[in-house]
Coordinates of C-alpha atoms in Angstrom, one line a residue:
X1 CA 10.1 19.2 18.4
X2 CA 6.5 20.6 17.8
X3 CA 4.1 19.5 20.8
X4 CA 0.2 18.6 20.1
X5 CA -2.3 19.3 22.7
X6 CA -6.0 18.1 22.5
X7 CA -8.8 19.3 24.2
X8 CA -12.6 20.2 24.9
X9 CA -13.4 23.7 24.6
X10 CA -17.4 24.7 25.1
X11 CA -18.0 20.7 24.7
X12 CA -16.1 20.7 20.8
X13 CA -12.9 19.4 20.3
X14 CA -9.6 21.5 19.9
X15 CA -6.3 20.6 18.5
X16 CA -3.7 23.5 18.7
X17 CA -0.1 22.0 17.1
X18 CA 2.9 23.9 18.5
X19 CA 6.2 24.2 16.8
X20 CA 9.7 23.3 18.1
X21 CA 10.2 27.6 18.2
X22 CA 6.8 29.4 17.6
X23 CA 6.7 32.8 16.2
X24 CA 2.9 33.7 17.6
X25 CA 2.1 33.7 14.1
X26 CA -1.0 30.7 13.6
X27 CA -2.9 29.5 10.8
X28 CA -6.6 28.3 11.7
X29 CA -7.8 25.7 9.5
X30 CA -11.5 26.1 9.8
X31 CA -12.2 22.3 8.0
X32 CA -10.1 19.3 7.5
X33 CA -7.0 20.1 9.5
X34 CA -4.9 16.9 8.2
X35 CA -6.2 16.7 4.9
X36 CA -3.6 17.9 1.6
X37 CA -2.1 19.8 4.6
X38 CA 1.5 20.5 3.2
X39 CA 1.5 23.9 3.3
X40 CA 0.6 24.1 6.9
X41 CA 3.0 21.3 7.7
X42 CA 6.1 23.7 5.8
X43 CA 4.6 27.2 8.0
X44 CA 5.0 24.8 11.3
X45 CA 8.2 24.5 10.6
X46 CA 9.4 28.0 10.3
X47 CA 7.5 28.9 13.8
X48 CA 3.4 29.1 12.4
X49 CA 1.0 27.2 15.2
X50 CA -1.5 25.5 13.7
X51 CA -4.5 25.6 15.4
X52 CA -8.4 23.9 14.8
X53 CA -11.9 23.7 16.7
X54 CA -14.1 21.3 15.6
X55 CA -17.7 23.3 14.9
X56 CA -18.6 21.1 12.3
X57 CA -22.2 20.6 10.4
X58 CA -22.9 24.2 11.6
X59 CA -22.5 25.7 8.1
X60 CA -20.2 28.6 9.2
X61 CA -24.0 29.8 11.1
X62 CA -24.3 32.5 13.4
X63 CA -23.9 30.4 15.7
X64 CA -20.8 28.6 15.0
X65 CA -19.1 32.2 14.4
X66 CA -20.0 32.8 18.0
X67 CA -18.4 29.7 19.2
X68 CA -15.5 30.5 17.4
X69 CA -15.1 33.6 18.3
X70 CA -15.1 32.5 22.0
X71 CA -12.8 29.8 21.1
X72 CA -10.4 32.5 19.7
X73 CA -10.6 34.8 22.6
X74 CA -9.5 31.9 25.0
X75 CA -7.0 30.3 22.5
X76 CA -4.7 33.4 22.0
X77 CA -4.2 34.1 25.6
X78 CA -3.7 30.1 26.7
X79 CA -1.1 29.9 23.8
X80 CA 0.2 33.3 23.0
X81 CA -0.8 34.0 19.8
X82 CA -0.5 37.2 17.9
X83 CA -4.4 38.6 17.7
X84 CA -4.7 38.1 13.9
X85 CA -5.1 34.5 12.8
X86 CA -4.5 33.3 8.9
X87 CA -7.7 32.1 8.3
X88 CA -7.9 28.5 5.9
X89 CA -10.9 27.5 4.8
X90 CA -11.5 24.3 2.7
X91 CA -13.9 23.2 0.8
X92 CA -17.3 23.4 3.1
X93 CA -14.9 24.9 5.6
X94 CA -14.7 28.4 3.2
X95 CA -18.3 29.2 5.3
X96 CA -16.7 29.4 8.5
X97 CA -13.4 31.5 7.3
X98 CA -15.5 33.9 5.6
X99 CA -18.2 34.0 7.9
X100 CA -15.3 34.2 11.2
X101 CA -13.7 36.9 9.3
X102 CA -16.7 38.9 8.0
X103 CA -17.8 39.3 11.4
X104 CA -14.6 39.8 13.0
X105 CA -12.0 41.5 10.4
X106 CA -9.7 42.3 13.8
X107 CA -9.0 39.0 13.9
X108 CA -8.0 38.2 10.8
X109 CA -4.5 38.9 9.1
X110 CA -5.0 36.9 5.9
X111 CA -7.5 34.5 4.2
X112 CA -6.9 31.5 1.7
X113 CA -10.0 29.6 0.5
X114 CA -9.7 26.7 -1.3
X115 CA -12.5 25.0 -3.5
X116 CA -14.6 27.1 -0.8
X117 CA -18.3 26.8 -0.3
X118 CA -19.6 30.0 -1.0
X119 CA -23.2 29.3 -1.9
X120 CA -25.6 26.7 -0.2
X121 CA -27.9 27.0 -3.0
X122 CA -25.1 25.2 -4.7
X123 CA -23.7 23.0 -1.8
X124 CA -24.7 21.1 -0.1
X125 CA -25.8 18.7 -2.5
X126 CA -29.8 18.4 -2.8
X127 CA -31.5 15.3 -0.6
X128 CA -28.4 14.2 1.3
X129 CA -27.5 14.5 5.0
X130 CA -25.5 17.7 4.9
X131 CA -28.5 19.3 2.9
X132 CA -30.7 18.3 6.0
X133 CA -28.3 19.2 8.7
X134 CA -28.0 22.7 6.9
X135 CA -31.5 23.0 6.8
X136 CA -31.9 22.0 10.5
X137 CA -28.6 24.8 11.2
X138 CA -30.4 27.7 9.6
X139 CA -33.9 26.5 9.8
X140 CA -34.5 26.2 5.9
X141 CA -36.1 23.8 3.8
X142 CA -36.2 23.2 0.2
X143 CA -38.9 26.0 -0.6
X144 CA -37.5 28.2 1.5
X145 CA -33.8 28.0 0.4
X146 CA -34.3 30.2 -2.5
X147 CA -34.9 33.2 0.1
X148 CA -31.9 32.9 2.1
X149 CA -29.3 35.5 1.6
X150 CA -26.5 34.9 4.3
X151 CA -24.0 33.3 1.7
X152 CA -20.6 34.8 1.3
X153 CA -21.6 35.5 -2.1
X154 CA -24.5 37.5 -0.8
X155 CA -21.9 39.7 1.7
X156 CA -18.8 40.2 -0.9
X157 CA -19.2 44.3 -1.1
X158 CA -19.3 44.0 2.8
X159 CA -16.0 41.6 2.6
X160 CA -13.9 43.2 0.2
X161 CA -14.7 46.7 2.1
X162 CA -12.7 45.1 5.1
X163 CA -9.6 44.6 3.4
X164 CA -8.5 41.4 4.0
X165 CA -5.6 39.9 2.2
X166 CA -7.7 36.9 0.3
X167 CA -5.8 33.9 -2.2
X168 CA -8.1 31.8 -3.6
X169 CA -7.1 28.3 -4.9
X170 CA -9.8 26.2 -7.1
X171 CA -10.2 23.7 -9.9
X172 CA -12.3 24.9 -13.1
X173 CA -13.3 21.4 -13.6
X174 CA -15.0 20.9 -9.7
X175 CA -17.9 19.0 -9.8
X176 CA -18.9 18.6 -5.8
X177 CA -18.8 22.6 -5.2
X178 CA -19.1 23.8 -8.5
X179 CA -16.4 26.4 -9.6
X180 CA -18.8 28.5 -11.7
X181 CA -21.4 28.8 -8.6
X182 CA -18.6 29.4 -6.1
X183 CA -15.2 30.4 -6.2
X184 CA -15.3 31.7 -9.8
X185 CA -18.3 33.9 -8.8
X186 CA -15.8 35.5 -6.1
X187 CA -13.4 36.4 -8.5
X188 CA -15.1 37.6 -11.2
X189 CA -16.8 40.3 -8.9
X190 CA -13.2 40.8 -7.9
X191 CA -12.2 41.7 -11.1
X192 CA -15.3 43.7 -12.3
X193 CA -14.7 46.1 -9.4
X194 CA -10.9 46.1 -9.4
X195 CA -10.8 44.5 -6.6
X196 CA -7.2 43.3 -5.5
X197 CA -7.2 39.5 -4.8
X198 CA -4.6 36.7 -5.4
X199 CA -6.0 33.3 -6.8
X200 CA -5.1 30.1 -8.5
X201 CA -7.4 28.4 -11.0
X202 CA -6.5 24.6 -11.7
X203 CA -7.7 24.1 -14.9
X204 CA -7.9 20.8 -15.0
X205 CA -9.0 20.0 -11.4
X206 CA -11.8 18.6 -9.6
X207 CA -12.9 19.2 -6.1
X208 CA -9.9 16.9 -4.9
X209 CA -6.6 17.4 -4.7
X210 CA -6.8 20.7 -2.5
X211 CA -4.2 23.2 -2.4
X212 CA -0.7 22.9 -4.8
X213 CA 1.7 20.5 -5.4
X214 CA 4.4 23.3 -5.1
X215 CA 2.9 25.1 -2.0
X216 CA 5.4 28.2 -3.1
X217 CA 2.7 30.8 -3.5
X218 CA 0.4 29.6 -0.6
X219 CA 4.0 30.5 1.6
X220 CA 4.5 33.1 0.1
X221 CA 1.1 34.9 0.8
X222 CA 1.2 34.0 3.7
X223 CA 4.3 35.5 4.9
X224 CA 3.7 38.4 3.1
X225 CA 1.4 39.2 5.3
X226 CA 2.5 38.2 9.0
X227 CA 1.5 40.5 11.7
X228 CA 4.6 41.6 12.8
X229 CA 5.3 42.8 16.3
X230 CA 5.4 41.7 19.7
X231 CA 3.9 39.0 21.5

């Protein structure tokens, strides 16, 4: 039966889910961890750990990556993980998984983003709290926003150069993080450079539900690229 712990690591909170017989493989949901969570619920079962650290309203900043990065140091060690996470990033949780695994490709053996954040000129959402709390995260305001240049969408060619296995999963029809000023941007740079990457456009879809009623090629990336080896 798969065991839950919860904990306080560097004062944010940790939940790391173990299953019944655990492979070392892991899946780190960067954002969300319950929510349309049925893919991670079917890689528990055939050994994944699931694993999540609560660095929220940091905007996948420097800073969070940095607490992150500690919290992965100490969390493959206490749990014995392989050293390459799959990295899932939803929605506003896209910063952090492209952020964690622009800045640290070692750790990374494969990335899905769904309906990511990819641009804070897009998201968040001008005169509302997360707009502010960004701002106060990367000490921005409204006239300076149109200078800042940290977005994934401004580090792609450094991205892609690393390699990383990416699927990305989005509805055409988002209206919260807008697919044309975020995920679609991703792939059509993708494509223009013959660039390999897997995705999924929902044609119909808004922001909600995430991920796919048949979770088949989610699994299937994912295994595909397991890290193999020993513990």
């Amino acid at each position: 039966m798969e065991q839950t712990y919860t904990f306080e690591f560097n004062h944010h909170k940790a939940t790391i889910i173990v299953p019944e017989h655990p492979n070392g493989e892991w899946i780190w949901k960067t954002e969300f961890l319950y929510a349309f969570d049925q893919a991670e619920q079917a890689l528990l079962h055939k050994g994944y750990t699931r694993v999540y650290y609560s660095v929220s309203d940091r905007y996948g900043s420097p800073r969070a990556i940095r607490y992150m990065h500690a919290f992965y140091q100490y969390v493959i060690q206490k749990f014995l993980l392989k050293p390459k996470c799959h990295l899932f990033g939803f929605s506003r949780g896209g910063l952090y998984a492209f952020n964690f695994a622009l800045y640290y490709p070692e750790c990374v053996a494969s990335i899905y983003l769904d309906a990511p954040v990819l641009d804070m000129k897009s998201w968040p959402l001008p005169d509302t709290v997360e707009q502010e709390q960004m701002f106060a995260e990367f000490s921005l305001n409204k006239d300076t926003l149109c200078n800042f240049h940290e977005n994934p969408l401004d580090n792609l060619e450094e991205f892609f150069s690393l390699q990383i296995p990416t699927l990305v999963i989005a509805g055409a029809k988002d209206s919260l993080v807008k697919f044309s000023e975020n995920a679609d941007v991703l792939i059509t740079y993708c494509n223009q450079h013959e660039i390999p990457l897997e995705y999924i456009i929902k044609p119909d879809c808004d922001h909600h539900p995430h991920s796919l009623e048949n979770t088949a090629p989610i699994l299937a990336f994912v295994n595909a690229h397991k890290t193999g080896g020993v513990l």
